[in-house]
Tab-separated table of C-alpha atoms in Angstrom:
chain	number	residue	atom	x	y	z
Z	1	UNK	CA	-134.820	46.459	123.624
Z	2	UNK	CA	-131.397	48.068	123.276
Z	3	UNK	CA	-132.645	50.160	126.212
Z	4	UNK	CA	-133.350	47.571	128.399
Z	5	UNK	CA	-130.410	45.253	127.921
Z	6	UNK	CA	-127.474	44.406	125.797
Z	7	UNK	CA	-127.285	41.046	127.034
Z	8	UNK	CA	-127.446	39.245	130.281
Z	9	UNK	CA	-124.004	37.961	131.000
Z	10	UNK	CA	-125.686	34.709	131.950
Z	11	UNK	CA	-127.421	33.808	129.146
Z	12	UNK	CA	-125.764	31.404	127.089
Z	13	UNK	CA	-126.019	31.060	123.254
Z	14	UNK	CA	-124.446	28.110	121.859
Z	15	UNK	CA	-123.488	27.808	117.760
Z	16	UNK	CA	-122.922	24.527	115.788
Z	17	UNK	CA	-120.684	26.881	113.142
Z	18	UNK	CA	-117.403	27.139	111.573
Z	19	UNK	CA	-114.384	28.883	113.879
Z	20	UNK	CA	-114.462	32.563	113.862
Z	21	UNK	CA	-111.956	34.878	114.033
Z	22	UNK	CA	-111.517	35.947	117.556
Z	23	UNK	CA	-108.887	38.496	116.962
Z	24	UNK	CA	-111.547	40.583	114.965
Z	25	UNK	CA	-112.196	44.217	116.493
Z	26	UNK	CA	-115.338	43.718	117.103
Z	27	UNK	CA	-115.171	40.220	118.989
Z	28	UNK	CA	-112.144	40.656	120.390
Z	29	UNK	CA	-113.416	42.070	123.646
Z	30	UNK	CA	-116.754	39.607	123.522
Z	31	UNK	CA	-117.346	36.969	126.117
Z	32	UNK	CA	-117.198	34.296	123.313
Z	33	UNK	CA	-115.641	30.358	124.061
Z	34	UNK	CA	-114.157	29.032	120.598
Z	35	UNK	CA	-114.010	25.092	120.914
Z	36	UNK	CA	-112.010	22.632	118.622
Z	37	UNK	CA	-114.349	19.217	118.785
Z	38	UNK	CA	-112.523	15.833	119.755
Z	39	UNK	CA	-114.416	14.145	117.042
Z	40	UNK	CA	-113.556	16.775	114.262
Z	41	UNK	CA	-109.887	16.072	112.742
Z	42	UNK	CA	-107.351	18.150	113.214
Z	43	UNK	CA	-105.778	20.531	110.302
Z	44	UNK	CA	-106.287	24.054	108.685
Z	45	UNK	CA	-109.266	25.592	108.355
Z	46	UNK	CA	-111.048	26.944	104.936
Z	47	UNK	CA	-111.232	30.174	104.233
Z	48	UNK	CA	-114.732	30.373	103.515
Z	49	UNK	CA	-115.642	28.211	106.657
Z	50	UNK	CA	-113.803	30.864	108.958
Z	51	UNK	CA	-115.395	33.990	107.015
Z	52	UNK	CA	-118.583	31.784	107.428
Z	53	UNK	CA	-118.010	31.797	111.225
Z	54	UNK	CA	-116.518	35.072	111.898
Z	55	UNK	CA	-119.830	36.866	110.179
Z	56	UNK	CA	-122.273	34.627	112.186
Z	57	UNK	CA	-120.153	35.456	115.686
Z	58	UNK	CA	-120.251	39.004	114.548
Z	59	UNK	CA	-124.204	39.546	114.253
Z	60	UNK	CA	-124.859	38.283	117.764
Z	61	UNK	CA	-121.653	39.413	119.427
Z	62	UNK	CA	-120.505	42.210	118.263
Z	63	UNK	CA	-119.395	44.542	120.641
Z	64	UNK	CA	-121.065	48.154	121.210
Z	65	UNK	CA	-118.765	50.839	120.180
Z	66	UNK	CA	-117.116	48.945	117.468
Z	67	UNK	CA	-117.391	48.713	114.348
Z	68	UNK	CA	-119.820	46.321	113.923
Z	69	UNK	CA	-122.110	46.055	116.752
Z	70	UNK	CA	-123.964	42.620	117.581
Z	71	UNK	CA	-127.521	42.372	118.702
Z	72	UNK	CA	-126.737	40.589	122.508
Z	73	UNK	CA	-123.171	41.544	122.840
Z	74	UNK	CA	-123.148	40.970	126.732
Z	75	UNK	CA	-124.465	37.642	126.142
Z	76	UNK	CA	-122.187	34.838	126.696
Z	77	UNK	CA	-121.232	32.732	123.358
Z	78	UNK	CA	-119.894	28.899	123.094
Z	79	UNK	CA	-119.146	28.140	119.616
Z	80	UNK	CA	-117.785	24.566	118.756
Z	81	UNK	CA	-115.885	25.202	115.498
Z	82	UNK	CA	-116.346	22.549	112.649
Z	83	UNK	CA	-113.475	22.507	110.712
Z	84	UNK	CA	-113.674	19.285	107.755
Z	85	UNK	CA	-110.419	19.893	106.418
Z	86	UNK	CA	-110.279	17.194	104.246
Z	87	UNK	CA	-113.902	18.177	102.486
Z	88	UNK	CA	-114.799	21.883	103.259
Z	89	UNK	CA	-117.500	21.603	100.643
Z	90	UNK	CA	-119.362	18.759	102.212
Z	91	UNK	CA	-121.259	19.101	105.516
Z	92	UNK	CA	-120.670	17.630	108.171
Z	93	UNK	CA	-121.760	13.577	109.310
Z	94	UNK	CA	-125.015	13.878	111.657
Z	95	UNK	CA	-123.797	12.649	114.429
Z	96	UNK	CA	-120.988	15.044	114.638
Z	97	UNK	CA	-123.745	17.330	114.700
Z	98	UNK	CA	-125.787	15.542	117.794
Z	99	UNK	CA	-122.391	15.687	119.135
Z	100	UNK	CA	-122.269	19.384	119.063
Z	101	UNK	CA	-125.804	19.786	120.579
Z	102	UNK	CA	-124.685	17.410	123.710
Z	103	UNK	CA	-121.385	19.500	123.951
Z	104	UNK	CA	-123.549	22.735	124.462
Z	105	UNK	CA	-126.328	21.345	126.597
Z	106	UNK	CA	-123.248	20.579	128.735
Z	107	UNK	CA	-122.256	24.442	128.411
Z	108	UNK	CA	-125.647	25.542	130.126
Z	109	UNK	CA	-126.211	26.892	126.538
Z	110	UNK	CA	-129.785	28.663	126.922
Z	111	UNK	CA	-130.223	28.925	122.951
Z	112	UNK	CA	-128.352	26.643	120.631
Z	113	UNK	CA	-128.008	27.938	116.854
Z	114	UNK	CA	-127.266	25.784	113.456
Z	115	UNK	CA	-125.885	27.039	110.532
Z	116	UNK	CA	-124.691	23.770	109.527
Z	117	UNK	CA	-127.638	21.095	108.360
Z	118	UNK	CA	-128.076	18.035	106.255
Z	119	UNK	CA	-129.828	17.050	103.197
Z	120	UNK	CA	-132.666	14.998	103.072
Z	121	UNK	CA	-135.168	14.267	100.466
Z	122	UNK	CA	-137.280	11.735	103.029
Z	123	UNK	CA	-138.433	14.759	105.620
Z	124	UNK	CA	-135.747	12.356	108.016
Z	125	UNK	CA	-132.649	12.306	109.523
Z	126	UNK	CA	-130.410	10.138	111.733
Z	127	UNK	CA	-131.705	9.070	115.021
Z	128	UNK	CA	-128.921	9.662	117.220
Z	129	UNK	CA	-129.367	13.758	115.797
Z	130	UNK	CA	-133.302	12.909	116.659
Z	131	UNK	CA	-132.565	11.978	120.273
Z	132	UNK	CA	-130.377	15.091	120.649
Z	133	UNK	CA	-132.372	17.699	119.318
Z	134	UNK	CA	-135.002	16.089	121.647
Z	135	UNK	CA	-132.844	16.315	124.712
Z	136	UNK	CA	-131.797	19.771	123.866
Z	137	UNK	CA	-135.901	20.962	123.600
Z	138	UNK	CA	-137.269	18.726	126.965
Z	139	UNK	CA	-134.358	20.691	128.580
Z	140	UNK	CA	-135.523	24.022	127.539
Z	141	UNK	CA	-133.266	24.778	125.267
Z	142	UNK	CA	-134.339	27.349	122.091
Z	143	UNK	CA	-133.284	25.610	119.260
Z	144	UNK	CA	-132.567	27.641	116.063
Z	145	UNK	CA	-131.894	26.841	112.509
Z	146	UNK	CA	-131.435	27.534	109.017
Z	147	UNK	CA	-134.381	26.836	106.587
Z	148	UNK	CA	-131.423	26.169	103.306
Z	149	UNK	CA	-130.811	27.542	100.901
Z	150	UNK	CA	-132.427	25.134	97.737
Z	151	UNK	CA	-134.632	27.198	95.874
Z	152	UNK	CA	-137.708	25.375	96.923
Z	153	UNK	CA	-139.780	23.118	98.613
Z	154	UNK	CA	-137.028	21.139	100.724
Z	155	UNK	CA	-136.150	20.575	104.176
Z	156	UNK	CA	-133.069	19.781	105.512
Z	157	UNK	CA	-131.942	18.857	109.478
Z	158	UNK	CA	-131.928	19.689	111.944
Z	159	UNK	CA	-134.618	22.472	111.096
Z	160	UNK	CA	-137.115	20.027	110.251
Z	161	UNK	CA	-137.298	18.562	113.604
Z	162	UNK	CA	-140.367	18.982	116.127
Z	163	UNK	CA	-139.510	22.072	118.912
Z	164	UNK	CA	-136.795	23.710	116.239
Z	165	UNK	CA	-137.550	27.297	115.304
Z	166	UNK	CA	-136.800	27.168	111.208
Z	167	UNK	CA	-135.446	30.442	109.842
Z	168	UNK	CA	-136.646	31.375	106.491
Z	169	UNK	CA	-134.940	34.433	104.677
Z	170	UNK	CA	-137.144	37.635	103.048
Z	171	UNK	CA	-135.549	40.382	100.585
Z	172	UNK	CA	-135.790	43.765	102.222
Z	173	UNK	CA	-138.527	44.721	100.328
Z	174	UNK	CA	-140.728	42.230	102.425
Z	175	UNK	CA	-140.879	39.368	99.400
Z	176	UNK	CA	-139.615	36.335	100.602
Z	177	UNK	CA	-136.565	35.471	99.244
Z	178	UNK	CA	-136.728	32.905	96.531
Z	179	UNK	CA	-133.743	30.242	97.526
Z	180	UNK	CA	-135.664	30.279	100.926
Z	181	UNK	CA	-136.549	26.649	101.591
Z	182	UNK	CA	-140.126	25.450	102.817
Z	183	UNK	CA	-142.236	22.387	102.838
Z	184	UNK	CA	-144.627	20.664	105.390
Z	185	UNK	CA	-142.074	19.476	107.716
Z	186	UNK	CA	-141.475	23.111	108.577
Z	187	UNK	CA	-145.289	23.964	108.681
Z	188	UNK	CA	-146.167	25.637	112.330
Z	189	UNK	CA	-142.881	26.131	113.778
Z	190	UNK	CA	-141.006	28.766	110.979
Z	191	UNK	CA	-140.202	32.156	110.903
Z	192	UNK	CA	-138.613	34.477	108.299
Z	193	UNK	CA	-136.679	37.394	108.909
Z	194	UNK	CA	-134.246	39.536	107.147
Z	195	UNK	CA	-131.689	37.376	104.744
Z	196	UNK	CA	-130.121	39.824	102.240
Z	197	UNK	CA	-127.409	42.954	102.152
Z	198	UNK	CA	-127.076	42.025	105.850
Z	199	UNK	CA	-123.481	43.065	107.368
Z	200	UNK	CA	-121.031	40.733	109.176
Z	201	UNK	CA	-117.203	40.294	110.170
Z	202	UNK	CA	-115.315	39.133	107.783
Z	203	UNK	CA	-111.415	36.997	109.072
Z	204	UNK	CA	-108.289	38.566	108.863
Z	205	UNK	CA	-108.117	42.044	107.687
Z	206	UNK	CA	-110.905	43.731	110.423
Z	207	UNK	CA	-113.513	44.780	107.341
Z	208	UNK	CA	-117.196	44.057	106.828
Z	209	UNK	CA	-118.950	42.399	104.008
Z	210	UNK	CA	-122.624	42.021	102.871
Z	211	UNK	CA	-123.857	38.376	102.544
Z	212	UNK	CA	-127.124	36.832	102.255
Z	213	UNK	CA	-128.886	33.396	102.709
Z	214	UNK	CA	-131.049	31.777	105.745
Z	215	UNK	CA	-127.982	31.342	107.688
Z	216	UNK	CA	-127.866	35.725	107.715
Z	217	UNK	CA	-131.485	35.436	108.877
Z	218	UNK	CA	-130.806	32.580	111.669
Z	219	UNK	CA	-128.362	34.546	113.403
Z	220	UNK	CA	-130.546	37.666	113.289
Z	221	UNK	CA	-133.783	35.557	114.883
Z	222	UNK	CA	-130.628	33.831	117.569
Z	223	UNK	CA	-129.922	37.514	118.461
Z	224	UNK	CA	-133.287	38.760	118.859
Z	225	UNK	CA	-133.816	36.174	121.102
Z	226	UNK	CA	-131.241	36.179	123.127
Z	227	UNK	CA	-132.368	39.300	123.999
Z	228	UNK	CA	-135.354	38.535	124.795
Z	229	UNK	CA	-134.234	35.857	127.352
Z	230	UNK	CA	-131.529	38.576	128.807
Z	231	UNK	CA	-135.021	40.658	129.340
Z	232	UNK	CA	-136.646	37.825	131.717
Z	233	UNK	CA	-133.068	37.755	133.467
Z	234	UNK	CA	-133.249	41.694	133.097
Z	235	UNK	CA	-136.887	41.752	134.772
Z	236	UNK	CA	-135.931	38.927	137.652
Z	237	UNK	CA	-137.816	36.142	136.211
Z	238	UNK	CA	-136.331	32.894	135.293
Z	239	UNK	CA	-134.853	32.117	131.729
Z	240	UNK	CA	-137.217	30.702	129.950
Z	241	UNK	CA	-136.317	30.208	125.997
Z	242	UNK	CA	-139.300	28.509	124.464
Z	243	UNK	CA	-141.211	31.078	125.868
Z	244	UNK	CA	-139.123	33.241	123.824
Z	245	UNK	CA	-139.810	30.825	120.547
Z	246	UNK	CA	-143.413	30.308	121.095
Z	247	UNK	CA	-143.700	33.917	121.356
Z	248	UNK	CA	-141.638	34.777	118.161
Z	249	UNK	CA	-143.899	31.985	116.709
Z	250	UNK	CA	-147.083	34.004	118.133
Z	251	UNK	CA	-146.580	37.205	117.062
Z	252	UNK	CA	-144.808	36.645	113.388
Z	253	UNK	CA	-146.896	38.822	110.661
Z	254	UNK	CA	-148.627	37.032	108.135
Z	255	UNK	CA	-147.118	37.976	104.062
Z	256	UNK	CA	-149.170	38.680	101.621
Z	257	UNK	CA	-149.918	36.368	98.734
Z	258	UNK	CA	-147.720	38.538	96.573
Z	259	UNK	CA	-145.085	38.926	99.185
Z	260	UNK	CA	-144.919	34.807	99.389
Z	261	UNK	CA	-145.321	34.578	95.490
Z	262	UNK	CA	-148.711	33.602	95.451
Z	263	UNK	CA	-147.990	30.428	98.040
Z	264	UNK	CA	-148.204	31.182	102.030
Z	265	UNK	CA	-145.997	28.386	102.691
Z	266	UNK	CA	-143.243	29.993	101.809
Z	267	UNK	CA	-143.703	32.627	104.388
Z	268	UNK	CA	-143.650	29.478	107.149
Z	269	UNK	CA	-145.537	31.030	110.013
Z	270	UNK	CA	-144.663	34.962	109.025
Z	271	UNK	CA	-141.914	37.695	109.678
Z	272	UNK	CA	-139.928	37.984	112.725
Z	273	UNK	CA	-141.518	40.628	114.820
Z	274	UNK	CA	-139.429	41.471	117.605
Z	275	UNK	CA	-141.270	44.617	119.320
Z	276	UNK	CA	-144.597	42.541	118.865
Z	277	UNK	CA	-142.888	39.503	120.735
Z	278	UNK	CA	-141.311	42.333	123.379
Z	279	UNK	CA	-144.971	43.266	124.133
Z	280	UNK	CA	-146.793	39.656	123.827
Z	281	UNK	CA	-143.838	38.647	126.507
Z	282	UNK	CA	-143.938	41.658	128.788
Z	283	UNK	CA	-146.810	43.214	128.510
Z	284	UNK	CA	-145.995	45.977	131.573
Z	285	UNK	CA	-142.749	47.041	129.950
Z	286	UNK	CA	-141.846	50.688	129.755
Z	287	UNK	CA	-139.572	52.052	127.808
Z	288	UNK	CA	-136.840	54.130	129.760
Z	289	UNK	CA	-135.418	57.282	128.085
Z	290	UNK	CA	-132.041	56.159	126.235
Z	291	UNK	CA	-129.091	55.952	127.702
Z	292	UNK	CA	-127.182	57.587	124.307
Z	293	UNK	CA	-123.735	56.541	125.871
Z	294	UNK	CA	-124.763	52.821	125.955
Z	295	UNK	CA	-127.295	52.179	122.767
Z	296	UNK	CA	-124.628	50.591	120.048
Z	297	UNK	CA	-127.758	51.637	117.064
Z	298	UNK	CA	-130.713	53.120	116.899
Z	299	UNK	CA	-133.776	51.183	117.535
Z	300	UNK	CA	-134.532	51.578	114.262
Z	301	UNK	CA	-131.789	48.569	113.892
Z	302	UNK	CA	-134.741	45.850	113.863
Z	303	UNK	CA	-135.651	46.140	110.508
Z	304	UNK	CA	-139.325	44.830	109.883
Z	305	UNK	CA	-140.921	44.347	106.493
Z	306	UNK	CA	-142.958	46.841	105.066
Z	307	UNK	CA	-146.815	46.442	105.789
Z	308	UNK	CA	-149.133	46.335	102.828
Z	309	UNK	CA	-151.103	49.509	102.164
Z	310	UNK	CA	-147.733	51.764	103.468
Z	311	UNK	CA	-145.723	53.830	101.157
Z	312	UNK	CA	-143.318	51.976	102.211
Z	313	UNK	CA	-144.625	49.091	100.983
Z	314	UNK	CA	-142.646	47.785	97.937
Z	315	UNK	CA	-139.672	49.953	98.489
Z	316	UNK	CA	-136.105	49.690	100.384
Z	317	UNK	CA	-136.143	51.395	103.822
Z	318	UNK	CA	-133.364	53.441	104.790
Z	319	UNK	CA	-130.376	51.611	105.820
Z	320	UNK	CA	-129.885	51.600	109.342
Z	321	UNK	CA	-126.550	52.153	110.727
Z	322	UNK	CA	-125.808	48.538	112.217
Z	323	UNK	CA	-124.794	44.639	112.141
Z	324	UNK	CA	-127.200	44.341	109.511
Z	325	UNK	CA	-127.870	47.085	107.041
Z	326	UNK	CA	-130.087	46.934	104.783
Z	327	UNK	CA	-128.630	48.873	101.937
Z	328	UNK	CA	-130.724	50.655	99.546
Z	329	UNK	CA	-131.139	49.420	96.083
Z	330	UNK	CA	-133.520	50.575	93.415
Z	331	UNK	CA	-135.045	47.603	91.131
Z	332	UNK	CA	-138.013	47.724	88.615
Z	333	UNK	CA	-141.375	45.647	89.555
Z	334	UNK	CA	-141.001	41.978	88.801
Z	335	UNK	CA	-142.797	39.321	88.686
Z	336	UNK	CA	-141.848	36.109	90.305
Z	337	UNK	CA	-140.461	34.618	87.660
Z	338	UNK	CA	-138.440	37.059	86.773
Z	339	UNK	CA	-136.811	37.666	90.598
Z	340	UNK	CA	-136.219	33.879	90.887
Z	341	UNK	CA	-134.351	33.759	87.492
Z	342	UNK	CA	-132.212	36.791	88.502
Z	343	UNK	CA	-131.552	35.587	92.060
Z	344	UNK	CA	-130.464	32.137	90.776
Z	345	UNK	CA	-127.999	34.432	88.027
Z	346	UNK	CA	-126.778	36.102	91.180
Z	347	UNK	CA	-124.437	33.002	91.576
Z	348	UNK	CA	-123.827	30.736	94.667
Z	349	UNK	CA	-123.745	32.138	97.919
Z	350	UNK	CA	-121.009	32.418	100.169
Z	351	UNK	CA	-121.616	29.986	102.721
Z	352	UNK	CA	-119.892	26.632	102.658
Z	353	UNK	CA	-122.860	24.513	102.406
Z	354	UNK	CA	-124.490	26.507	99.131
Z	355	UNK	CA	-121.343	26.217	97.661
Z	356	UNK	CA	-121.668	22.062	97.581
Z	357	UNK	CA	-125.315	21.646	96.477
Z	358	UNK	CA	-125.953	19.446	94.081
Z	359	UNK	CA	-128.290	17.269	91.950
Z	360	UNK	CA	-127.053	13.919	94.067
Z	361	UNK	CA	-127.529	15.431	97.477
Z	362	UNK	CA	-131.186	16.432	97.132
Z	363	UNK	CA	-131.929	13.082	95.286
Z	364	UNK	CA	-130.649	11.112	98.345
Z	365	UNK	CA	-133.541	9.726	99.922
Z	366	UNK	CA	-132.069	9.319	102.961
Z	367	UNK	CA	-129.651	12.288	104.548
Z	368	UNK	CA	-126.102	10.757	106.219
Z	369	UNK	CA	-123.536	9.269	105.286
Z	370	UNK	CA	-121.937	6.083	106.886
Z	371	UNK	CA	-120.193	6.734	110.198
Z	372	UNK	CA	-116.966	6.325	110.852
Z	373	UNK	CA	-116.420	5.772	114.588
Z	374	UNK	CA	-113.871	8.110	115.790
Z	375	UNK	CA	-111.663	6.851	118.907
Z	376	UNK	CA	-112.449	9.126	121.923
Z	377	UNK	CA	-110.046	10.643	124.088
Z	378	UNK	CA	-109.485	9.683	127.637
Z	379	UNK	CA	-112.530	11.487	129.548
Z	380	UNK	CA	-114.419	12.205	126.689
Z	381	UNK	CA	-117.955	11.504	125.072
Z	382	UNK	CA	-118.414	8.057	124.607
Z	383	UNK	CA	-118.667	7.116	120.613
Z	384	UNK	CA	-122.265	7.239	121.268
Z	385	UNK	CA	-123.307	9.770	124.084
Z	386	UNK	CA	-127.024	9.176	123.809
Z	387	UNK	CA	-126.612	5.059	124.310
Z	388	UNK	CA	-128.794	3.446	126.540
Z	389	UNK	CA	-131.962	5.713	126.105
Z	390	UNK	CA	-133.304	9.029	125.415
């Protein structure tokens, strides 16, 4: 792909996220908008919020050369920045959320990510969100999102919603990674792609750092297909995203029972395959010679995982030099059991939201919390933008 495009400039990929940090090496050249929400209040901004959002910026943006390349670093990137400085460790109200998705429509955004999501234990969510995500997909819009991160079979919003692509997480090894969430509400429109020892930006002092979760795999299926969407711009045809999510969708390879731990709906509809989707999408494609002076990593950079019957099947691949290595590590067979149980030892992971699960939150049967009305500003968003109809 690499050798095709880096991007279009014109294609838009908005993230729902925390703020990143800008001044990082390797976004400090990218065409990325950082936006402070009216409806968010104003103050300081947690630490693990902006590493949150610098890492996620850094997989898709990253710019070529540096030291952490992104996948669609000439793509353009609006990020409004959550900031809930009064209660980091809860996420964010639902309509603050819908909020967000009207904010980007209004950007021309041509693929809209979420990192952030909400709880639900009733497959539901608010309605105001609802009509949003709606608008977002009648428009066009790719809409992609995290699976969660609950050990089980959950769903939180917006990912369960009709036209949303879910993003499940797999170990490197092909297994799918056992804190990846699944469940009926996610049945037909799920893929899961690489979610562990995946590299990102992290605020402040220029470094990298290894994370994993479904919000690593999100940004890696956001980048892929944004892209994609840069290669209908690329080719002369017109930008169309769902294309690009019904073809992810179309192409995904099935796991194996053991790979899904003897239940398929864990998989959700099967790994990201991104040279599979390249060819269902444009079939006539030919792959130039490389331009060495302009590939940030090697193609090998799209790490797929290994197919059954392979000797590579089972085992680590070599780690690719790019936004998201996949470092070698050597572990013994296990069973299920025994990966879950170490996984859940690991301890919680390092996004925001993992670190407030708990016991009340996934016992709610119903997702938000009471809204406050915020006053708007002169010129802004009305307290409820989607008033009057859908």
């Amino acid at each position: 792909m690499w050798r095709h495009t880096l991007g279009d400039p014109s294609v838009i990929v908005g993230i729902y996220e925390s703020p990143p940090d800008l001044s990082h090496p390797c976004l400090a050249d990218a065409d990325l908008e950082a936006r402070t929400p009216w409806w968010s209040p104003a103050g300081p901004v947690d630490d693990r919020l902006r590493e949150h959002g610098t890492f996620t910026a850094s997989v898709v943006f990253g710019r070529p050369g540096t030291v952490l390349p992104g996948l669609a670093p000439h793509c353009r990137g609006v990020i409004i920045g959550d900031t809930r400085p009064e209660h980091p460790d809860l996420p964010p109200d639902p309509w603050h959320t819908a909020r967000a998705v009207e904010e980007l429509l209004d950007a021309g955004a041509h693929i809209i990510q979420f990192n952030i999501s909400h709880h639900t234990a009733s497959a539901d969510t608010d309605e105001m969100l609802k009509r949003a995500i709606a608008r977002a997909v009648d428009a066009g819009v790719l809409v992609t999102a995290a699976a969660g991160n609950d050990y089980g079979a959950c769903v939180v919003a917006p990912a369960l919603l009709p036209g949303v692509l879910v993003v499940g997480a797999h170990r490197a090894d092909g297994a799918i990674s056992s804190y990846s969430n699944y469940g009926p509400a996610y049945a037909g429109h799920g893929i899961t792609a690489l979610g562990e020892a995946v590299l990102g930006a992290t605020p402040g002092d220029g470094g990298v750092k290894a994370r994993k979760g479904t919000c690593t795999a999100v940004a890696l299926v956001t980048g892929a297909a944004a892209l994609l969407v840069s290669m209908q711009r690329h080719l002369g045809r017109r930008a169309d995203p769902l294309a690009v999510r019904d073809a992810l969708l179309a192409t995904a390879r099935p796991c194996t029972a053991e790979q899904a731990h003897g239940n398929p709906a864990r998989c959700l509809n099967g790994y990201l395959d991104l040279p599979a989707a390249t060819a269902h999408l444009f079939p006539d494609l030919t792959t130039p010679p490389p331009p060495e002076a302009v590939l940030p990593t090697p193609a090998a950079a799209f790490p797929s995982p290994p197919r059954p019957g392979t000797s590579e099947h089972g085992r680590h691949p070599a780690t690719p030099a790019t936004a998201f290595v996949v470092r070698p590590l050597r572990r013994p067979e296990r069973s299920p059991d025994q990966i879950e149980a170490t996984e859940k030892a690991d301890g919680p992971y390092q996004g925001p939201q993992e670190a407030s699960r708990a016991a009340d939150l996934r016992a709610r049967t119903f997702v938000t919390r009471p809204h406050r009305p915020l006053a708007a500003p002169a010129g802004s968003l009305a307290a409820d933008p989607f008033a009057g109809g859908s």
